PDB file of C-alpha atoms in Angstrom:
ATOM      1  CA  MET F  30      70.445 -11.666 -39.391  1.00 82.00           C
ATOM      2  CA  ASN F  31      67.259  -9.962 -37.570  1.00 95.00           C
ATOM      3  CA  ASP F  32      63.925 -11.863 -36.977  1.00 96.00           C
ATOM      4  CA  LEU F  33      62.164 -11.631 -39.820  1.00 97.00           C
ATOM      5  CA  GLU F  34      65.272 -12.129 -42.091  1.00 97.00           C
ATOM      6  CA  GLN F  35      65.964 -15.338 -40.300  1.00 97.00           C
ATOM      7  CA  LEU F  36      62.244 -16.231 -40.831  1.00 97.00           C
ATOM      8  CA  LYS F  37      62.524 -15.739 -44.937  1.00 96.00           C
ATOM      9  CA  ARG F  38      65.491 -18.521 -45.519  1.00 97.00           C
ATOM     10  CA  LEU F  39      64.030 -20.477 -43.083  1.00 97.00           C
ATOM     11  CA  CYS F  40      60.522 -20.651 -45.166  1.00 96.00           C
ATOM     12  CA  PRO F  41      60.161 -18.202 -47.585  1.00 94.00           C
ATOM     13  CA  PRO F  42      57.708 -16.078 -48.448  1.00 92.00           C
ATOM     14  CA  PRO F  43      55.078 -16.261 -51.612  1.00 87.00           C
ATOM     15  CA  ALA F  44      56.799 -14.654 -54.329  1.00 81.00           C
ATOM     16  CA  ASN F  45      55.672 -11.205 -55.612  1.00 69.00           C
ATOM     17  CA  ARG F  46      54.479  -9.660 -52.974  1.00 62.00           C
ATOM     18  CA  SER F  47      55.865  -6.614 -53.988  1.00 55.00           C
ATOM     19  CA  ASP F  48      52.789  -6.744 -56.644  1.00 56.00           C
ATOM     20  CA  GLN F  49      50.200  -6.749 -53.467  1.00 61.00           C
ATOM     21  CA  ALA F  50      48.193  -3.827 -51.826  1.00 67.00           C
ATOM     22  CA  LEU F  51      49.512  -3.091 -48.357  1.00 76.00           C
ATOM     23  CA  PRO F  52      46.571  -2.553 -45.344  1.00 78.00           C
ATOM     24  CA  ALA F  53      45.473   0.560 -43.839  1.00 84.00           C
ATOM     25  CA  TRP F  54      47.707  -0.268 -41.353  1.00 88.00           C
ATOM     26  CA  GLU F  55      46.213   3.494 -39.903  1.00 88.00           C
ATOM     27  CA  SER F  56      42.700   2.922 -39.994  1.00 87.00           C
ATOM     28  CA  VAL F  57      42.940  -1.375 -38.305  1.00 87.00           C
ATOM     29  CA  GLU F  58      44.990   0.538 -35.252  1.00 89.00           C
ATOM     30  CA  GLN F  59      42.103   3.346 -34.944  1.00 89.00           C
ATOM     31  CA  GLY F  60      39.426   0.015 -35.356  1.00 87.00           C
ATOM     32  CA  LEU F  61      41.139  -1.122 -32.891  1.00 88.00           C
ATOM     33  CA  GLY F  62      42.324   1.488 -30.572  1.00 89.00           C
ATOM     34  CA  ILE F  63      45.642   0.212 -30.110  1.00 90.00           C
ATOM     35  CA  ARG F  64      48.926   0.611 -31.883  1.00 93.00           C
ATOM     36  CA  LEU F  65      50.108  -2.923 -33.198  1.00 94.00           C
ATOM     37  CA  PRO F  66      53.912  -3.932 -33.337  1.00 95.00           C
ATOM     38  CA  ASP F  67      56.175  -2.843 -36.416  1.00 95.00           C
ATOM     39  CA  ASP F  68      57.282  -6.912 -36.279  1.00 96.00           C
ATOM     40  CA  TYR F  69      53.778  -8.011 -37.275  1.00 95.00           C
ATOM     41  CA  LYS F  70      53.695  -5.223 -39.874  1.00 93.00           C
ATOM     42  CA  ARG F  71      56.684  -6.073 -41.623  1.00 93.00           C
ATOM     43  CA  LEU F  72      55.773  -9.864 -41.191  1.00 94.00           C
ATOM     44  CA  PHE F  73      52.471  -9.198 -42.885  1.00 90.00           C
ATOM     45  CA  GLU F  74      54.052  -7.223 -45.747  1.00 88.00           C
ATOM     46  CA  GLU F  75      56.463 -10.117 -46.423  1.00 90.00           C
ATOM     47  CA  TYR F  76      53.933 -12.980 -46.150  1.00 91.00           C
ATOM     48  CA  GLY F  77      50.414 -10.997 -46.571  1.00 84.00           C
ATOM     49  CA  PRO F  78      47.823 -13.532 -45.583  1.00 82.00           C
ATOM     50  CA  GLY F  79      48.076 -17.382 -45.223  1.00 86.00           C
ATOM     51  CA  SER F  80      48.899 -19.988 -42.714  1.00 91.00           C
ATOM     52  CA  PHE F  81      52.630 -21.320 -41.414  1.00 95.00           C
ATOM     53  CA  TYR F  82      52.814 -24.863 -41.190  1.00 94.00           C
ATOM     54  CA  ASP F  83      48.897 -25.222 -42.888  1.00 91.00           C
ATOM     55  CA  PHE F  84      48.417 -25.221 -39.235  1.00 93.00           C
ATOM     56  CA  LEU F  85      48.664 -21.416 -37.836  1.00 94.00           C
ATOM     57  CA  SER F  86      47.151 -18.674 -39.143  1.00 91.00           C
ATOM     58  CA  LEU F  87      47.817 -14.602 -38.597  1.00 90.00           C
ATOM     59  CA  TYR F  88      45.088 -13.024 -37.508  1.00 89.00           C
ATOM     60  CA  GLN F  89      45.335  -9.859 -40.306  1.00 84.00           C
ATOM     61  CA  PRO F  90      43.638  -6.792 -41.204  1.00 81.00           C
ATOM     62  CA  GLN F  91      41.340  -6.440 -43.665  1.00 69.00           C
ATOM     63  CA  SER F  92      40.133  -9.479 -44.263  1.00 69.00           C
ATOM     64  CA  LEU F  93      37.694 -12.627 -44.065  1.00 69.00           C
ATOM     65  CA  GLU F  94      35.768 -12.142 -41.231  1.00 71.00           C
ATOM     66  CA  THR F  95      37.146 -15.101 -39.632  1.00 75.00           C
ATOM     67  CA  ILE F  96      40.512 -14.279 -39.444  1.00 78.00           C
ATOM     68  CA  ASP F  97      39.746 -10.447 -39.970  1.00 84.00           C
ATOM     69  CA  ILE F  98      41.723  -9.339 -36.322  1.00 88.00           C
ATOM     70  CA  GLU F  99      38.936  -6.340 -35.669  1.00 87.00           C
ATOM     71  CA  VAL F 100      36.297  -8.240 -36.550  1.00 87.00           C
ATOM     72  CA  GLN F 101      37.501 -11.436 -34.071  1.00 89.00           C
ATOM     73  CA  THR F 102      39.449  -9.416 -30.991  1.00 90.00           C
ATOM     74  CA  PRO F 103      36.462  -8.657 -29.070  1.00 91.00           C
ATOM     75  CA  LYS F 104      34.317 -11.495 -29.585  1.00 91.00           C
ATOM     76  CA  ILE F 105      37.336 -13.562 -28.653  1.00 92.00           C
ATOM     77  CA  LEU F 106      38.224 -10.818 -25.402  1.00 92.00           C
ATOM     78  CA  ALA F 107      34.571 -11.554 -24.454  1.00 92.00           C
ATOM     79  CA  SER F 108      34.719 -15.445 -24.764  1.00 90.00           C
ATOM     80  CA  LEU F 109      37.324 -15.489 -22.410  1.00 90.00           C
ATOM     81  CA  GLU F 110      35.666 -13.284 -19.412  1.00 90.00           C
ATOM     82  CA  LYS F 111      32.732 -15.531 -20.432  1.00 90.00           C
ATOM     83  CA  ARG F 112      34.458 -18.277 -19.729  1.00 88.00           C
ATOM     84  CA  CYS F 113      36.186 -17.113 -16.416  1.00 89.00           C
ATOM     85  CA  GLU F 114      33.014 -15.720 -15.434  1.00 88.00           C
ATOM     86  CA  TRP F 115      31.656 -19.898 -15.842  1.00 89.00           C
ATOM     87  CA  THR F 116      33.893 -21.773 -15.160  1.00 88.00           C
ATOM     88  CA  ASP F 117      36.845 -21.461 -12.192  1.00 86.00           C
ATOM     89  CA  TYR F 118      38.988 -21.326 -15.396  1.00 87.00           C
ATOM     90  CA  SER F 119      41.755 -18.057 -14.266  1.00 87.00           C
ATOM     91  CA  LEU F 120      44.310 -16.709 -17.201  1.00 91.00           C
ATOM     92  CA  PRO F 121      47.858 -15.915 -16.593  1.00 91.00           C
ATOM     93  CA  TYR F 122      47.208 -12.491 -17.443  1.00 93.00           C
ATOM     94  CA  PRO F 123      44.529  -9.464 -16.775  1.00 93.00           C
ATOM     95  CA  ILE F 124      42.388  -9.459 -20.211  1.00 92.00           C
ATOM     96  CA  ALA F 125      43.247  -6.442 -20.733  1.00 92.00           C
ATOM     97  CA  TRP F 126      46.458  -7.537 -21.470  1.00 94.00           C
ATOM     98  CA  LEU F 127      45.478 -10.385 -24.002  1.00 95.00           C
ATOM     99  CA  GLN F 128      45.429  -9.120 -27.571  1.00 94.00           C
ATOM    100  CA  PRO F 129      44.766 -12.178 -30.484  1.00 94.00           C
ATOM    101  CA  VAL F 130      47.446 -12.241 -33.030  1.00 94.00           C
ATOM    102  CA  ALA F 131      46.684 -15.758 -34.171  1.00 94.00           C
ATOM    103  CA  VAL F 132      44.503 -19.391 -34.375  1.00 92.00           C
ATOM    104  CA  THR F 133      45.322 -22.748 -34.940  1.00 93.00           C
ATOM    105  CA  ASP F 134      43.321 -25.506 -37.039  1.00 91.00           C
ATOM    106  CA  ASN F 135      42.686 -26.842 -33.109  1.00 90.00           C
ATOM    107  CA  GLY F 136      41.309 -23.933 -31.290  1.00 90.00           C
ATOM    108  CA  GLU F 137      44.664 -22.514 -29.460  1.00 93.00           C
ATOM    109  CA  TYR F 138      44.941 -18.666 -29.403  1.00 94.00           C
ATOM    110  CA  VAL F 139      47.802 -16.963 -29.643  1.00 96.00           C
ATOM    111  CA  PHE F 140      48.168 -13.832 -28.341  1.00 97.00           C
ATOM    112  CA  TRP F 141      50.269 -10.966 -28.177  1.00 96.00           C
ATOM    113  CA  VAL F 142      50.764  -9.475 -24.380  1.00 96.00           C
ATOM    114  CA  ALA F 143      50.470  -6.337 -24.782  1.00 93.00           C
ATOM    115  CA  GLU F 144      51.732  -5.167 -20.775  1.00 90.00           C
ATOM    116  CA  THR F 145      52.400  -2.013 -22.403  1.00 86.00           C
ATOM    117  CA  LYS F 146      50.352  -0.769 -24.818  1.00 84.00           C
ATOM    118  CA  SER F 147      52.223   2.097 -25.171  1.00 86.00           C
ATOM    119  CA  ASN F 148      55.747   0.530 -26.610  1.00 92.00           C
ATOM    120  CA  PRO F 149      54.005  -2.730 -28.483  1.00 95.00           C
ATOM    121  CA  ASP F 150      57.531  -3.242 -30.198  1.00 94.00           C
ATOM    122  CA  LEU F 151      58.427  -5.457 -26.323  1.00 93.00           C
ATOM    123  CA  TRP F 152      54.662  -7.041 -26.540  1.00 96.00           C
ATOM    124  CA  GLY F 153      55.523 -11.171 -25.864  1.00 96.00           C
ATOM    125  CA  ILE F 154      53.272 -13.913 -26.635  1.00 97.00           C
ATOM    126  CA  ALA F 155      51.274 -16.315 -24.717  1.00 97.00           C
ATOM    127  CA  ILE F 156      49.293 -19.049 -25.952  1.00 97.00           C
ATOM    128  CA  ASN F 157      46.115 -20.636 -24.290  1.00 94.00           C
ATOM    129  CA  GLU F 158      44.831 -24.568 -24.921  1.00 91.00           C
ATOM    130  CA  ALA F 159      42.010 -25.621 -26.670  1.00 85.00           C
ATOM    131  CA  SER F 160      40.540 -28.124 -24.483  1.00 80.00           C
ATOM    132  CA  GLY F 161      42.279 -27.714 -21.182  1.00 85.00           C
ATOM    133  CA  ASP F 162      44.034 -24.788 -18.378  1.00 90.00           C
ATOM    134  CA  ASP F 163      47.506 -25.359 -19.627  1.00 93.00           C
ATOM    135  CA  TRP F 164      49.571 -21.822 -21.442  1.00 96.00           C
ATOM    136  CA  PHE F 165      52.559 -21.339 -23.234  1.00 97.00           C
ATOM    137  CA  THR F 166      54.644 -18.680 -23.213  1.00 96.00           C
ATOM    138  CA  PHE F 167      57.150 -17.039 -25.112  1.00 97.00           C
ATOM    139  CA  ASP F 168      59.325 -13.810 -24.304  1.00 96.00           C
ATOM    140  CA  GLY F 169      59.798 -12.547 -28.065  1.00 96.00           C
ATOM    141  CA  THR F 170      57.403 -11.272 -31.159  1.00 97.00           C
ATOM    142  CA  ILE F 171      55.314 -12.840 -33.143  1.00 97.00           C
ATOM    143  CA  THR F 172      57.851 -13.143 -35.355  1.00 97.00           C
ATOM    144  CA  ALA F 173      60.806 -14.611 -33.136  1.00 98.00           C
ATOM    145  CA  PHE F 174      57.915 -17.179 -32.252  1.00 98.00           C
ATOM    146  CA  LEU F 175      57.778 -17.903 -35.994  1.00 97.00           C
ATOM    147  CA  ARG F 176      61.350 -18.127 -36.516  1.00 97.00           C
ATOM    148  CA  ARG F 177      62.015 -20.049 -33.632  1.00 97.00           C
ATOM    149  CA  LEU F 178      59.497 -22.940 -34.411  1.00 97.00           C
ATOM    150  CA  CYS F 179      60.828 -23.272 -37.626  1.00 97.00           C
ATOM    151  CA  GLU F 180      63.767 -23.166 -36.238  1.00 96.00           C
ATOM    152  CA  GLY F 181      62.519 -26.293 -34.001  1.00 95.00           C
ATOM    153  CA  LEU F 182      61.053 -25.181 -31.232  1.00 96.00           C
ATOM    154  CA  GLU F 183      58.290 -27.578 -29.516  1.00 94.00           C
ATOM    155  CA  VAL F 184      55.096 -25.757 -27.755  1.00 96.00           C
ATOM    156  CA  PRO F 185      53.260 -28.607 -26.205  1.00 95.00           C
ATOM    157  CA  LEU F 186      50.085 -27.349 -27.003  1.00 94.00           C
ATOM    158  CA  PHE F 187      50.602 -27.881 -30.621  1.00 95.00           C
ATOM    159  CA  PRO F 188      50.483 -31.778 -32.596  1.00 92.00           C
ATOM    160  CA  ASP F 189      53.674 -33.829 -31.832  1.00 89.00           C
ATOM    161  CA  SER F 190      53.392 -34.206 -35.535  1.00 92.00           C
ATOM    162  CA  LEU F 191      53.772 -30.733 -36.523  1.00 93.00           C
ATOM    163  CA  LEU F 192      57.214 -30.273 -36.308  1.00 91.00           C
ATOM    164  CA  GLU F 193      57.793 -33.629 -38.826  1.00 92.00           C
ATOM    165  CA  ARG F 194      57.569 -32.106 -42.231  1.00 92.00           C
ATOM    166  CA  PRO F 195      59.365 -29.154 -42.939  1.00 95.00           C
ATOM    167  CA  PRO F 196      57.974 -25.270 -42.924  1.00 96.00           C
ATOM    168  CA  SER F 197      56.213 -24.205 -44.976  1.00 95.00           C
ATOM    169  CA  PHE F 198      53.749 -21.058 -45.686  1.00 94.00           C
ATOM    170  CA  ARG F 199      50.463 -21.038 -48.096  1.00 89.00           C
ATOM    171  CA  SER F 200      48.949 -17.834 -49.347  1.00 85.00           C
ATOM    172  CA  SER F 201      45.237 -17.398 -49.301  1.00 75.00           C
ATOM    173  CA  SER F 202      43.662 -15.180 -52.472  1.00 61.00           C
ATOM    174  CA  TYR F 203      41.924 -12.455 -49.833  1.00 51.00           C
ATOM    175  CA  THR F 204      43.938  -9.738 -49.703  1.00 52.00           C
ATOM    176  CA  PRO F 205      43.302  -5.809 -48.272  1.00 49.00           C
ATOM    177  CA  GLU F 206      42.253  -4.835 -52.274  1.00 55.00           C
ATOM    178  CA  ASP F 207      40.052  -7.653 -52.001  1.00 50.00           C
ATOM    179  CA  TRP F 208      38.622  -6.234 -48.350  1.00 46.00           C
ATOM    180  CA  ARG F 209      38.343  -2.484 -49.361  1.00 50.00           C
ATOM    181  CA  ARG F 210      36.550  -3.282 -52.585  1.00 50.00           C
ATOM    182  CA  ALA F 211      33.466  -5.183 -50.870  1.00 49.00           C
ATOM    183  CA  HIS F 212      33.653  -3.165 -47.463  1.00 47.00           C
ATOM    184  CA  ALA F 213      33.014   0.882 -47.674  1.00 47.00           C
ATOM    185  CA  ILE F 214      35.551   2.266 -44.229  1.00 42.00           C
ATOM    186  CA  ASN F 215      33.353   4.619 -41.978  1.00 42.00           C
ATOM    187  CA  THR F 216      35.768   7.748 -41.241  1.00 40.00           C
ATOM    188  CA  ALA F 217      33.074  10.050 -40.195  1.00 42.00           C
ATOM    189  CA  PRO F 218      33.287  11.187 -37.322  1.00 45.00           C
ATOM    190  CA  ASP F 219      31.585   9.808 -34.069  1.00 46.00           C
ATOM    191  CA  THR F 220      28.255  12.014 -33.227  1.00 44.00           C
ATOM    192  CA  GLY F 221      28.771   9.264 -30.216  1.00 42.00           C
ATOM    193  CA  PRO F 222      25.499   7.727 -28.226  1.00 45.00           C
ATOM    194  CA  VAL F 223      24.315   8.858 -24.945  1.00 38.00           C
ATOM    195  CA  ASP F 224      26.561   6.176 -22.885  1.00 60.00           C
ATOM    196  CA  SER F 225      29.929   7.075 -24.978  1.00 74.00           C
ATOM    197  CA  GLU F 226      30.806   8.272 -21.531  1.00 74.00           C
ATOM    198  CA  ASP F 227      30.598   5.437 -20.035  1.00 77.00           C
ATOM    199  CA  ILE F 228      32.363   3.263 -23.065  1.00 81.00           C
ATOM    200  CA  ARG F 229      35.450   5.599 -22.711  1.00 78.00           C
ATOM    201  CA  GLU F 230      35.845   4.951 -18.840  1.00 79.00           C
ATOM    202  CA  TRP F 231      35.513   1.541 -19.282  1.00 79.00           C
ATOM    203  CA  ALA F 232      37.538   1.297 -21.815  1.00 79.00           C
ATOM    204  CA  ARG F 233      39.760   3.110 -20.044  1.00 79.00           C
ATOM    205  CA  SER F 234      39.650   0.581 -16.926  1.00 78.00           C
ATOM    206  CA  GLN F 235      40.585  -2.296 -19.118  1.00 77.00           C
ATOM    207  CA  GLY F 236      43.986  -0.379 -20.655  1.00 73.00           C
ATOM    208  CA  TYR F 237      42.498   0.248 -24.107  1.00 75.00           C
ATOM    209  CA  ASP F 238      44.010   3.851 -25.317  1.00 74.00           C
ATOM    210  CA  VAL F 239      40.517   6.211 -26.437  1.00 72.00           C
ATOM    211  CA  ALA F 240      40.385   9.846 -27.637  1.00 73.00           C
ATOM    212  CA  PRO F 241      38.913  12.071 -24.693  1.00 72.00           C
ATOM    213  CA  ARG F 242      36.284  12.820 -27.402  1.00 67.00           C
ATOM    214  CA  GLY F 243      35.835  12.483 -31.102  1.00 63.00           C
ATOM    215  CA  ARG F 244      35.479   8.684 -32.033  1.00 65.00           C
ATOM    216  CA  ILE F 245      35.236   5.693 -30.462  1.00 72.00           C
ATOM    217  CA  PRO F 246      36.598   2.278 -32.519  1.00 72.00           C
ATOM    218  CA  ALA F 247      34.514  -0.389 -33.218  1.00 67.00           C
ATOM    219  CA  ALA F 248      36.946  -2.840 -32.125  1.00 70.00           C
ATOM    220  CA  ILE F 249      36.250  -0.813 -28.257  1.00 76.00           C
ATOM    221  CA  ARG F 250      32.284  -0.330 -28.858  1.00 74.00           C
ATOM    222  CA  ASP F 251      32.127  -3.814 -29.522  1.00 70.00           C
ATOM    223  CA  ALA F 252      34.143  -5.209 -26.882  1.00 74.00           C
ATOM    224  CA  TYR F 253      32.095  -3.140 -24.049  1.00 77.00           C
ATOM    225  CA  GLU F 254      28.787  -4.530 -25.499  1.00 74.00           C
ATOM    226  CA  GLN F 255      29.835  -7.889 -25.052  1.00 69.00           C
ATOM    227  CA  ALA F 256      30.780  -7.007 -21.622  1.00 72.00           C
ATOM    228  CA  HIS F 257      27.410  -5.954 -21.158  1.00 70.00           C
ATOM    229  CA  ARG F 258      25.702  -8.232 -22.401  1.00 63.00           C
TER     230      ARG F 258
END
């Protein structure tokens, strides 16, 4: 039994998920400039938008702005960079390795540790303390982490009372289909501003996969702009 099947046994997903529209994964990955782990895609397809324990919410494709993975990724990484610049805060990994995957109600960010962009299925997990300098790491996928959490894994950064209640998943009413109705996805080729080559060079130095020509993903443009403000 794999991690997803064990997670479903411990914390059943919502019923009738097969009736829901699935994200346009190719568009999401183009927007982020990376390939996402397969287990994350299967996890989202099984559970959909929502939160575990009414506490931990996955960043989601094509969702509300506050939890949209494309919208939040550059904002979170820019915030980390500024914190490192303005204080003595240090990261346990290069910032180019960190890709947000979830957030807690207390403000902890859950990151993939994307040491190798070419094989996202090997990414581990790192969680930063919301109001301190501590980090928690987990050697496994986001699905494996959630499965272990439901089995009683103690994460020192999380509230002591979290595991006193049984595992649960609460669905959000907002779906990728709602997002598609509210947004016109622009797939037109990028004509590129004057500094497009600068953006590409910066993106490569930060570990992003970016094509030598054509449309630069919006998430990479946003990250570049945040880094050069």
